[in-house]
Coordinates of C-alpha atoms and ligand atoms in Angstrom, one line a residue:
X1 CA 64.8 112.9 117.6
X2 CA 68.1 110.8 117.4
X3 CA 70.4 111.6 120.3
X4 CA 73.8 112.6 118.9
X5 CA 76.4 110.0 119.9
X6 CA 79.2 112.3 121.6
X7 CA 82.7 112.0 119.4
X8 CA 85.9 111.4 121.8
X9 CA 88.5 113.4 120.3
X10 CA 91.5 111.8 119.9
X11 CA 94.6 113.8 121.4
X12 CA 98.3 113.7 120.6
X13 CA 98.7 112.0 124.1
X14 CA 95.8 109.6 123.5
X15 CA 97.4 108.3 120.1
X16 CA 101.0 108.1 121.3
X17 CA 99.1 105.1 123.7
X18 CA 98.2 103.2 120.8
X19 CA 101.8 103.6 118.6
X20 CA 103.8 100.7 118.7
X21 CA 106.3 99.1 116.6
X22 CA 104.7 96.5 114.4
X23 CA 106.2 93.5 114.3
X24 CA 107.4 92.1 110.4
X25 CA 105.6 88.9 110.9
X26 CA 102.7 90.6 112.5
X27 CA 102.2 92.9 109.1
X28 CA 103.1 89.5 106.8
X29 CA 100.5 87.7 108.8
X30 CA 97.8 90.2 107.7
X31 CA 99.0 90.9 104.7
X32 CA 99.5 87.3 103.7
X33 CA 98.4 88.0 99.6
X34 CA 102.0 89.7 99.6
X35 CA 103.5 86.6 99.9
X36 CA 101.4 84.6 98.1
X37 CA 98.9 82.9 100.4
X38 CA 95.6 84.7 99.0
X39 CA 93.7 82.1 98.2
X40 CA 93.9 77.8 99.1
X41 CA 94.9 76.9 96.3
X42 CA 97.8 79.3 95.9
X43 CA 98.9 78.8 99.5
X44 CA 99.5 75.4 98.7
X45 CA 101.5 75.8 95.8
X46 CA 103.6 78.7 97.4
X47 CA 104.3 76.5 100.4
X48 CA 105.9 73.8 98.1
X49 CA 107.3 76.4 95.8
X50 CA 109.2 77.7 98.8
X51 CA 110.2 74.3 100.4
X52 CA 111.6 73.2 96.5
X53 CA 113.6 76.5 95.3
X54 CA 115.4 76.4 98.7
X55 CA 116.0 72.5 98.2
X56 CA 117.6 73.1 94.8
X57 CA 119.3 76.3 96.1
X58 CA 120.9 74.6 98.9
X59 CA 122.0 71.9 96.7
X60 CA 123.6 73.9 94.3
X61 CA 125.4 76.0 96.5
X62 CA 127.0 72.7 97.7
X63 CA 127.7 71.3 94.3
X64 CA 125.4 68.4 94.5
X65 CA 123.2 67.0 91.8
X66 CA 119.3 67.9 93.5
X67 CA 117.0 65.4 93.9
X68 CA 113.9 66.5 95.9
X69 CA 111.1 64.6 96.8
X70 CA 107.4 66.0 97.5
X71 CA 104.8 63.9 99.2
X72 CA 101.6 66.0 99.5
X73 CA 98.7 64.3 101.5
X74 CA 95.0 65.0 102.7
X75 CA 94.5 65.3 105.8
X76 CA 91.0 66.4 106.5
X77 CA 89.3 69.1 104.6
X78 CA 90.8 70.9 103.0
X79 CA 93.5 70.4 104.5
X80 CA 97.3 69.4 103.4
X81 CA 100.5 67.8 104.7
X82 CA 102.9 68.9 102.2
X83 CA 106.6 67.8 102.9
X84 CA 109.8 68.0 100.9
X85 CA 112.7 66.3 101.2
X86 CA 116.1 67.3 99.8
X87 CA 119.6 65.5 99.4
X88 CA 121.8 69.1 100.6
X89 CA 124.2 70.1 102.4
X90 CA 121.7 70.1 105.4
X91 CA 121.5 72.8 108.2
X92 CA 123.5 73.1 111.5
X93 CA 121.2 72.7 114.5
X94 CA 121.8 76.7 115.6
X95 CA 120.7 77.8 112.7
X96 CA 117.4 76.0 111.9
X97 CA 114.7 77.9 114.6
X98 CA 115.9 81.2 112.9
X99 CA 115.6 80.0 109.5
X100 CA 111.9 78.7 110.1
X101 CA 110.8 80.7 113.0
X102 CA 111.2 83.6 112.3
X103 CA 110.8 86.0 108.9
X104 CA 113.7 87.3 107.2
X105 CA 116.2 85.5 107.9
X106 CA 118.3 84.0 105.4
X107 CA 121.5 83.5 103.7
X108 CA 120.6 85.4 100.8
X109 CA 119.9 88.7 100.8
X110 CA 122.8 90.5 101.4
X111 CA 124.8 88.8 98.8
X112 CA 124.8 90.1 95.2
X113 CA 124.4 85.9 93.8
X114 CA 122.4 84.4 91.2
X115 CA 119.4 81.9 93.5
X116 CA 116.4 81.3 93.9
X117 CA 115.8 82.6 97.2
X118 CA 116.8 86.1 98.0
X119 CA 114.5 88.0 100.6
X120 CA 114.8 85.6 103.8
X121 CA 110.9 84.8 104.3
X122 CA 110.1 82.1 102.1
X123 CA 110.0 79.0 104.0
X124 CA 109.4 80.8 107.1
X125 CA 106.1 82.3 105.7
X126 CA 104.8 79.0 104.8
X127 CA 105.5 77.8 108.0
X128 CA 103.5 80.7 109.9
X129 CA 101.1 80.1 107.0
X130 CA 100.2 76.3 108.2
X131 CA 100.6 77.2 111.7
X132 CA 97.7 80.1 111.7
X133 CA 95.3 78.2 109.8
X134 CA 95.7 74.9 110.8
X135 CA 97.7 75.3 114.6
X136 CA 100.2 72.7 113.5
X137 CA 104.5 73.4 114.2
X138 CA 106.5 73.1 111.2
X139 CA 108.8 69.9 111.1
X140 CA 112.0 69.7 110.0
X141 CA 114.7 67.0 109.9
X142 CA 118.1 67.8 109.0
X143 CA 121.4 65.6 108.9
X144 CA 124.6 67.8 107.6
X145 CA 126.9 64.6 107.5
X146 CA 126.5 60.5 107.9
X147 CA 128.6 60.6 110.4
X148 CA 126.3 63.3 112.5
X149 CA 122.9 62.4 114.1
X150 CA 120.1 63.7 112.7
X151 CA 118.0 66.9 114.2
X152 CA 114.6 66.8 114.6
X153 CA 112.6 69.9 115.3
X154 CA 109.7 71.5 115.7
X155 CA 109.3 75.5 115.3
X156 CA 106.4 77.7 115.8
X157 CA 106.8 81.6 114.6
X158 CA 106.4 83.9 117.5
X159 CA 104.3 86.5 115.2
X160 CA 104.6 89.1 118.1
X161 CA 108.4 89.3 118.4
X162 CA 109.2 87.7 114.9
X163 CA 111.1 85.0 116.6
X164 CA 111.2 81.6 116.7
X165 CA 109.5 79.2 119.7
X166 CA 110.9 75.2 120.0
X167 CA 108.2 73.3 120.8
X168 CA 110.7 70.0 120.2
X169 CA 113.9 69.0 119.5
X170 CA 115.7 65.7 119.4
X171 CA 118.1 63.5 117.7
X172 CA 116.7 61.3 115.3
X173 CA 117.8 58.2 113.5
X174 CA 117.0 58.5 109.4
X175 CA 117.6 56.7 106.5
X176 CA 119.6 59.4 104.6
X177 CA 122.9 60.4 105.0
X178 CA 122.6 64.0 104.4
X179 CA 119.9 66.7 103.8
X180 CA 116.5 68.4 104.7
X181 CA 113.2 67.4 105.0
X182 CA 110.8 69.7 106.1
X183 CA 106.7 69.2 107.1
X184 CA 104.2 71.5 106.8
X185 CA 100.5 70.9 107.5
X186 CA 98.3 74.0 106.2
X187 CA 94.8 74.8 104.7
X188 CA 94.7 74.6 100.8
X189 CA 93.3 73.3 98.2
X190 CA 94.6 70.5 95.2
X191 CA 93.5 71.5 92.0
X192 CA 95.5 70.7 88.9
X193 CA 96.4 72.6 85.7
X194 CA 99.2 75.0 85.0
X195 CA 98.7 77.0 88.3
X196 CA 99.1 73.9 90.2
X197 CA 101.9 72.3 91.8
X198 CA 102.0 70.0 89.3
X199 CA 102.3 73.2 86.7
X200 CA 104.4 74.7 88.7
X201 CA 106.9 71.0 89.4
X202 CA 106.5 70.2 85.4
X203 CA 108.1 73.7 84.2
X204 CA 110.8 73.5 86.9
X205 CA 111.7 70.1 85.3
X206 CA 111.8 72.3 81.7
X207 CA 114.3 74.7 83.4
X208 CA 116.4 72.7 85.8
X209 CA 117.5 69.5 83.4
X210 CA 119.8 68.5 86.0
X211 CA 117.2 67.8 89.0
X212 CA 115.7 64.8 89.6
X213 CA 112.4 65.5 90.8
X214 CA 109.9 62.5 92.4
X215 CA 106.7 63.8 93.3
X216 CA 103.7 62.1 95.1
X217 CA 100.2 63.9 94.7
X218 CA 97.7 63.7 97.0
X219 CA 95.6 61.7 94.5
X220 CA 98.7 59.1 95.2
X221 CA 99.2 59.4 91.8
X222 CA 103.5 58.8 91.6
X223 CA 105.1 61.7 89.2
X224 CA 108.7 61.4 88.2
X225 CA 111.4 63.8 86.4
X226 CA 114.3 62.1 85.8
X227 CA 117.5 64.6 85.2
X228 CA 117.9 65.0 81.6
X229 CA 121.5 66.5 81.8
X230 CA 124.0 65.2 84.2
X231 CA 126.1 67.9 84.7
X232 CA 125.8 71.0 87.2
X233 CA 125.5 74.4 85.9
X234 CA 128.1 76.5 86.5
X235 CA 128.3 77.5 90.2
X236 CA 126.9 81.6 89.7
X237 CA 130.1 84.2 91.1
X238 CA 129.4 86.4 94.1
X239 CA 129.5 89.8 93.0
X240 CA 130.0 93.4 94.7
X241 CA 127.3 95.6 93.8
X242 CA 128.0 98.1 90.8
X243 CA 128.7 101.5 91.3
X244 CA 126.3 103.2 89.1
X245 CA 123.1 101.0 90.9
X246 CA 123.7 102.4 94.1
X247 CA 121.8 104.9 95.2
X248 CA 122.6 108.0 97.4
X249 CA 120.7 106.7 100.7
X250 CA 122.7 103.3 100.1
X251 CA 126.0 105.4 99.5
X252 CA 126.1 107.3 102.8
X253 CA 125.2 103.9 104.4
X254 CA 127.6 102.3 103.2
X255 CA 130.0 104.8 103.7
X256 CA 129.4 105.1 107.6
X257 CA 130.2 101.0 108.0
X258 CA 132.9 100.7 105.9
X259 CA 136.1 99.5 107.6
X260 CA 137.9 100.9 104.8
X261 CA 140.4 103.7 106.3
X262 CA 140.6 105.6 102.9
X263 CA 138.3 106.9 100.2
X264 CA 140.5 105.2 97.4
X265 CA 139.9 102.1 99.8
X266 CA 136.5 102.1 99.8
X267 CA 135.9 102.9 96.4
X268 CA 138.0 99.6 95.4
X269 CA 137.0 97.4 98.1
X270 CA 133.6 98.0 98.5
X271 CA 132.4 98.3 94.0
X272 CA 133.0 95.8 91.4
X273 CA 134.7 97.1 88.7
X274 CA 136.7 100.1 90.2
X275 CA 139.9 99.9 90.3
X276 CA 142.5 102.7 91.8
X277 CA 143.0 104.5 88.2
X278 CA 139.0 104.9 88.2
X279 CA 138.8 105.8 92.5
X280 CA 141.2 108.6 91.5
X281 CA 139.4 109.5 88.9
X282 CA 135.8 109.7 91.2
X283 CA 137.3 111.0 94.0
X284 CA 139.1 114.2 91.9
X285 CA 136.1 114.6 90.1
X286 CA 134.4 114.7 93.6
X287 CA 137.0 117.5 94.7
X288 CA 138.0 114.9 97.6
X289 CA 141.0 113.6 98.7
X290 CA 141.6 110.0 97.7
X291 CA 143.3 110.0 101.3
X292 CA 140.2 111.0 103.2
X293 CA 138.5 109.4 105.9
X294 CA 135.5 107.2 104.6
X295 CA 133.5 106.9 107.6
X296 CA 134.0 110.9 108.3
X297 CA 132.8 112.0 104.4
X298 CA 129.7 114.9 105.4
X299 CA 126.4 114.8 103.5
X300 CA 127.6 117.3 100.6
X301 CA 130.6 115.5 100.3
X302 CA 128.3 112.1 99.5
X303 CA 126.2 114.1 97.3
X304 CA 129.5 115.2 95.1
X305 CA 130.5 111.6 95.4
X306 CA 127.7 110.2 94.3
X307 CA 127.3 112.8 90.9
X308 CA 131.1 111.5 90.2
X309 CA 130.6 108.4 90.1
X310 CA 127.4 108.7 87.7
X311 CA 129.7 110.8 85.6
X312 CA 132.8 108.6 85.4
X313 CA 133.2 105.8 83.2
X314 CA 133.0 102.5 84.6
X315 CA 133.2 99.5 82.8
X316 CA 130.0 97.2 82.9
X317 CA 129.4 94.6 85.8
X318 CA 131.0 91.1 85.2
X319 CA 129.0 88.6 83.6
X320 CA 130.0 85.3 84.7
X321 CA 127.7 85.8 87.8
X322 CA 124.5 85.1 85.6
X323 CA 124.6 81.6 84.6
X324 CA 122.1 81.1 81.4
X325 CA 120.5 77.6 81.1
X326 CA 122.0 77.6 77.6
X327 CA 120.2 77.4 74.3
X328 CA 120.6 73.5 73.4
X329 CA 118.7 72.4 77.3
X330 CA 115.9 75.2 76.5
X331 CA 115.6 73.5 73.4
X332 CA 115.7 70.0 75.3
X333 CA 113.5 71.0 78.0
X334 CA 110.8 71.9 75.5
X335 CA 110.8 69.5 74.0
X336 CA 110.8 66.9 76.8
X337 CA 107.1 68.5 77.8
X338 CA 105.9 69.8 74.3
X339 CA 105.6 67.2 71.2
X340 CA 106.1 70.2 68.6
X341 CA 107.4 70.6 64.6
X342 CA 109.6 73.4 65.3
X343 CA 112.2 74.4 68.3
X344 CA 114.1 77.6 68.6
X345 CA 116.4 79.2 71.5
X346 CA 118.5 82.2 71.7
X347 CA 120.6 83.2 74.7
X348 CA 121.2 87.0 75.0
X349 CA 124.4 88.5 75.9
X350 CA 125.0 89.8 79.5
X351 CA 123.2 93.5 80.2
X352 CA 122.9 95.5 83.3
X353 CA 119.7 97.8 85.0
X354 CA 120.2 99.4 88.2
X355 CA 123.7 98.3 88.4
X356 CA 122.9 94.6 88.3
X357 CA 124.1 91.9 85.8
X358 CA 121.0 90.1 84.1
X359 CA 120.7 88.2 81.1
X360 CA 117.8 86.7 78.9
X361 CA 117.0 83.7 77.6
X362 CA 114.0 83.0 74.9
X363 CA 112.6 79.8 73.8
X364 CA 110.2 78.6 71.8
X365 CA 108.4 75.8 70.6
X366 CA 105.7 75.7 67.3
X367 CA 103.3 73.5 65.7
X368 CA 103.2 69.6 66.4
X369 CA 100.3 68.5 69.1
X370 CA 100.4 72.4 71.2
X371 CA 96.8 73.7 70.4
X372 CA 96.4 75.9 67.6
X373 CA 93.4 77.8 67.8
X374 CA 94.0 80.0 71.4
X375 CA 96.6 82.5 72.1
X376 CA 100.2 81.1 72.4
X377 CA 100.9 80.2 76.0
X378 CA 104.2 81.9 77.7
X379 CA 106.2 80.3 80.4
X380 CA 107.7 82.6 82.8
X381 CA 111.1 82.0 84.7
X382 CA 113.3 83.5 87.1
X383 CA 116.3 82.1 88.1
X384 CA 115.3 78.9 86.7
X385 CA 112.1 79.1 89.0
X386 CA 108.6 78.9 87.0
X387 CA 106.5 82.3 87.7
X388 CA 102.8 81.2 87.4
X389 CA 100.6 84.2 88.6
X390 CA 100.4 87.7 87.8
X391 CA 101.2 87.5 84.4
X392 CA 99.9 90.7 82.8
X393 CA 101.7 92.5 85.8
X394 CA 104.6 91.1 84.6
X395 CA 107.8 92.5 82.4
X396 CA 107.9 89.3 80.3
X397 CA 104.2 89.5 79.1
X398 CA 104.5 92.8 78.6
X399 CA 107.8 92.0 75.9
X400 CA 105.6 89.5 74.2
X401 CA 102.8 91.3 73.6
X402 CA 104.2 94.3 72.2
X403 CA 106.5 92.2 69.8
X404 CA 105.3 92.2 66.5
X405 CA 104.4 88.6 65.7
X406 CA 102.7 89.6 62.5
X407 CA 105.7 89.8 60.9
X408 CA 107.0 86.3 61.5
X409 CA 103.7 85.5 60.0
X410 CA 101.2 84.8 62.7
X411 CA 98.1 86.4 63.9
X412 CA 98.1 88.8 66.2
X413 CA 95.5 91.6 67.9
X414 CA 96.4 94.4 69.0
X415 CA 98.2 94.3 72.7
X416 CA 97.7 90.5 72.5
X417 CA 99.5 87.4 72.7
X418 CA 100.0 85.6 68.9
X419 CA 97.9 82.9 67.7
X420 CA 98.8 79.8 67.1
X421 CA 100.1 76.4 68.2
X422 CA 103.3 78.6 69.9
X423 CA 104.6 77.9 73.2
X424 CA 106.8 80.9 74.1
X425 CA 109.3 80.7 77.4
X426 CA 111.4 83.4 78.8
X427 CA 114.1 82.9 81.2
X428 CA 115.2 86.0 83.4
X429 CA 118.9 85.3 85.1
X430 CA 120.0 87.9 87.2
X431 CA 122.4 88.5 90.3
X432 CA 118.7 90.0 91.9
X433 CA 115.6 89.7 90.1
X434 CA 113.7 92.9 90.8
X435 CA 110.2 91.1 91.1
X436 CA 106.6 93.2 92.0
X437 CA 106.1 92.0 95.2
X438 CA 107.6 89.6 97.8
X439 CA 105.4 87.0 96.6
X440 CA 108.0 87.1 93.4
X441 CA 105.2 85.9 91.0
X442 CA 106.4 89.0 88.3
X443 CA 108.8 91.0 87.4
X444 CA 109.3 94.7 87.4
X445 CA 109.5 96.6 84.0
X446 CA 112.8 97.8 83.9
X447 CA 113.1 99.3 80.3
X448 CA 116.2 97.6 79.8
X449 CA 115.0 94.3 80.9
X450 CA 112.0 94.5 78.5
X451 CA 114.8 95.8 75.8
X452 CA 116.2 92.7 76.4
X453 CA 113.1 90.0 76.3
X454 CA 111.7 91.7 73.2
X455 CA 115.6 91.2 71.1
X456 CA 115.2 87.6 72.0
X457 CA 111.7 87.0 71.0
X458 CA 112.6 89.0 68.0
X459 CA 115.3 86.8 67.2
X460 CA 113.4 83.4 67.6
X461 CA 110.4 85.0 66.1
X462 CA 112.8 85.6 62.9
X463 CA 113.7 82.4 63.2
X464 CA 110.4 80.8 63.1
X465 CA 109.4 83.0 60.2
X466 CA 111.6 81.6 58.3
X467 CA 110.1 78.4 58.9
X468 CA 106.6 79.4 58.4
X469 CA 107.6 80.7 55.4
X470 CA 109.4 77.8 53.8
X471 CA 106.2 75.8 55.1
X472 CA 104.3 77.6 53.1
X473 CA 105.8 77.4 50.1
X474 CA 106.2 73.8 50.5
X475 CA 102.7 73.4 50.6
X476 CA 101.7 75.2 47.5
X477 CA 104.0 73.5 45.9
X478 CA 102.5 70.7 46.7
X479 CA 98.5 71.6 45.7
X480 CA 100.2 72.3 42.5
X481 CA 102.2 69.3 41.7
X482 CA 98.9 67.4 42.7
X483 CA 97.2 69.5 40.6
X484 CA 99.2 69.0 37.6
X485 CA 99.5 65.6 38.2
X486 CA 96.0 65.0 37.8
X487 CA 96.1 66.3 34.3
X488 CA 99.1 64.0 33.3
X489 CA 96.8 61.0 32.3
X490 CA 94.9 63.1 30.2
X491 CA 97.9 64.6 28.0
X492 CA 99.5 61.1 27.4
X493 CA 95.9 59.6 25.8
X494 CA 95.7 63.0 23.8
X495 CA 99.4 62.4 22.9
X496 CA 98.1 59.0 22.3
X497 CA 96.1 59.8 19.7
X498 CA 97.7 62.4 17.8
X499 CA 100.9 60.3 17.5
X500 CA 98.9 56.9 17.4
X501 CA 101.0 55.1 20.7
X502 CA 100.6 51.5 21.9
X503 CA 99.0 51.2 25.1
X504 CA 102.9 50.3 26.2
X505 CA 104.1 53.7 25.1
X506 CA 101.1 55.8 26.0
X507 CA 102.2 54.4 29.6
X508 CA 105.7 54.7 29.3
X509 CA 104.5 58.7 28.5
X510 CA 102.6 58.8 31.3
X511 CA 105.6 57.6 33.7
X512 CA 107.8 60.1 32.3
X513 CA 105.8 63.4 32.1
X514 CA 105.2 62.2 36.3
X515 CA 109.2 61.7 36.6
X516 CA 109.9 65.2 34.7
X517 CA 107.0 66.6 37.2
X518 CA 108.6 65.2 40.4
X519 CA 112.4 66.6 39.0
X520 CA 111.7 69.5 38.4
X521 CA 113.3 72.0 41.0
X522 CA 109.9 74.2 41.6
X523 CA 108.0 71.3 43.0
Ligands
ATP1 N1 116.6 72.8 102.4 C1 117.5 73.7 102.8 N2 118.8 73.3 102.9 C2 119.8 74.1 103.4 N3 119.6 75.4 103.7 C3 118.3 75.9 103.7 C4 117.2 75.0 103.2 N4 116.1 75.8 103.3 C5 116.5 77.0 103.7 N5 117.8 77.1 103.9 C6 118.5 78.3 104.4 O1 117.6 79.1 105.1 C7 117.6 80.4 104.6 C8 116.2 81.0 104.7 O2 115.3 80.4 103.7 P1 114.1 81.3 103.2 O3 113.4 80.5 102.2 O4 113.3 81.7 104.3 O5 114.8 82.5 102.5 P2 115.6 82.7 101.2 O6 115.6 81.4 100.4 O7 117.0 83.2 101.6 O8 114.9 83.9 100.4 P3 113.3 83.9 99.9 O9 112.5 84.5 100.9 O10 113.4 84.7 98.6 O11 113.0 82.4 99.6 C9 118.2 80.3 103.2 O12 118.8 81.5 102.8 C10 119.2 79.1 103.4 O13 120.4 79.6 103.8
MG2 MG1 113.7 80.5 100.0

């Protein structure tokens, strides 16, 4: 008979041995998927992904037209040395252990801005990426002025404490006079197609027309987007958050920090959007003084707070904090990477979910060499960064399947995409893009979001209707007119005979029944 193993009982005491704090890079390194290093193929396109959006962020923010070089080599198998080198505003030496050593961290997150980045673990999770699978320190070189040396460092992720280790750090002579570069050696694999970094580098040239992109594959193959525009878009406005997105946990916080004296104080200085004739109005519908103590307001007194504001009327965030790529680039960028018959673009007006300013943008691009027997392809973006995974998780997909393409006269199952030779992109601008997970590959469906996407399709799916439509008709015009045409001949020699014509005037017939044919307004 099977001795029975004896079970040790775990005890309160026991357990309370084993509970510790868990580290943030500690739970990232195990649950790397959330970020986006599942698979090798992926990691390698979310470490350059990282390294590029913060290029072009860091440009922006400094007013300077991006141009970012990638240089992604083989280095054994499967294995990668992908670097990317910017022409910023570069990075002060303080700051750059804590930036890639050490998970969020960042510049980012606590401001209400249009970017890119927003979370504070991007480049530093590609960083612990490369070092726990191939050992190797993340290098970076950064110059913040020509008349500054340049830093060199390398930086290892602590995962136990989340902080950063220097394994070396020097001056450096380069041959730029301002920017980043950063190194990072990692396991992956290179496989192209739209999931690729090639995919992912072609649609960023579609959304950014004002980057100049140079890219070096590890095939040695030399890619390069030149900028198409020459101007900057318009630098994206800071923004407080709106009162009606906060919630009541966020409220009480931010109640207890303020360094506001008064309630009317807070109210003004802390919100967009209210101003003192609204804070009295909150705070009497709260039954609170405008005059009381911010810092000292008790739980029920939140909870009353909080119901006011919900019930007064505020007007709607600003929008010149969500900067749309604008319909004539969409159109430009589309066309620069798809040879089609037909272009549309439509740029929604400003709307708000949660309390934060978004706004949508819809291209699209039909007929011409884009395949017409599969499903229309969509390209996903946020913030002007291409989303490429995840896409039935996603709030976009979702908006273009439940269109009705039908009525713009194309095929279309059930829950599907349309058929047809239709390219279909979707741009979602907002002050914080509320995406699935932290590996931001797709976006969360807010209803008014997905309002939103599907008024834009709709509007470029009238649009291209109408051109279907008139396509149509053009062509049966034209099986007719050859149809008729055909006959021509034969009425003049019947003509011919009954009126007994010349061969000159049975021609001359001929040449003018085909001129009356060609005039005439139906064909
Ligand atoms: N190439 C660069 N030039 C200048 N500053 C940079 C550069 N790369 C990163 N930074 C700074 O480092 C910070 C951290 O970057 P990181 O990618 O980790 O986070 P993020 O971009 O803020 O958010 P996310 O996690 O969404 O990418 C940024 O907020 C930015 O301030
Ligand atoms: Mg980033």
């Amino acid at each position: 008979m099977a001795q029975k193993t004896a079970q040790v009982r775990e005890t309160a005491e026991t357990l309370a041995k084993k509970q510790r704090e868990i580290s943030v890079s500690e739970f990232f390194a195990k649950n790397r998927h959330l970020l986006g290093f599942d698979n090798p193929k992926k990691a390698l396109l979310t470490a350059v992904k990282e390294a590029v959006d913060n290029s072009l962020d860091a440009c922006e923010e400094a007013g300077i037209l991006p141009e970012v070089e990638i240089i992604i080599g083989n280095t054994g198998v499967d294995r990668f040395l992908v670097s990317v080198k910017d022409n910023g505003p570069g990075i002060v030496k303080a700051q750059i252990p804590n930036i890639f050593g050490k998970l969020l961290y960042g510049s980012k997150f606590h401001s209400l801005r249009m970017a890119r980045g927003q979370q504070g673990i991007g480049i530093s999770a590609a960083g612990m990426y490369g070092l726990l699978t191939t050992g190797k320190s993340m290098k970076i070189i950064s110059r913040t002025s020509p008349r500054r040396p340049a830093h060199y460092y390398e930086v290892q992720i602590d995962t136990r404490k989340n902080r950063p280790e220097i394994i070396k750090d020097a001056e450096m002579e380069v041959d730029f006079a301002q920017g980043t570069l950063v190194e990072i050696e990692l396991e992956a694999r290179y496989q192209r197609g739209r999931q690729s970094v090639d995919g992912y580098l072609a649609q960023t040239a579609i959304a950014n027309p004002h980057v100049t992109i140079r890219y070096i594959n590890p095939d040695g193959e030399v890619i390069e987007y030149e900028r198409a525009a020459d101007v900057m878009p318009d630098r994206p406005k800071l923004i407080k958050p709106h009162p009606y997105g906060v919630e009541l946990g966020v409220l009480i916080k931010m109640l207890k920090e303020s360094k506001n004296r008064t309630l009317s104080a807070f109210l003004t200085g802390e919100f967009s959007r209210v101003t003192p004739r609204v804070a009295a109005e909150i705070c009497e519908r709260a039954e609170l003084s405008e005059k009381s103590n911010s810092t000292r307001i008790a739980r029920e007194e939140a909870d009353k707070l909080y119901a006011a504001i919900n019930a007064t009327k505020i007007m709607s965030p600003p929008s010149d904090c969500v900067i749309p790529i604008g319909e004539e680039l969409v159109k430009k960028g589309l066309a620069q990477v798809f040879e089609a018959e037909f272009y549309e673009a439509c740029t929604r007006p400003p709307a708000v979910y949660r309390g934060n300013p978004f706004r949508i943008e819809c291209g699209i691009a039909y007929g011409g060499r884009v395949d017409g027997e599969e499903l229309a392809t969509v390209l996903r973006f946020a913030n002007r960064v291409p989303l490429l995974y995840q896409q039935s998780a996603c709030a976009i997909h979702k908006a273009a399947v439940t269109t009705n393409w039908r009525s713009y006269g194309l095929q279309q199952s059930k829950g599907a995409l349309p058929h047809g030779p239709l390219t279909i992109m979707v741009h979602v601008a907002s002050v914080w893009v509320p995406f699935t997970s932290e590996s931001k590959e797709a976006i969360a469906h807010y209803p008014e979001i997905l309002k939103e996407i599907r008024l834009a399709l709709q509007e470029c799916g009238r649009k291209l209707g109408r051109h279907l439509r008139r396509q149509r008709r053009d062509a049966e015009a034209n099986t007719k007119r050859i149809y008729i045409e055909r006959y021509i001949p034969h009425i003049s020699e019947s003509l011919a005979e009954i009126l007994a014509l010349k061969q000159k005037e049975t021609d001359a017939l001929t040449d003018l029944l085909k001129d009356i044919l060609r005039n005439s307004r139906k064909f």
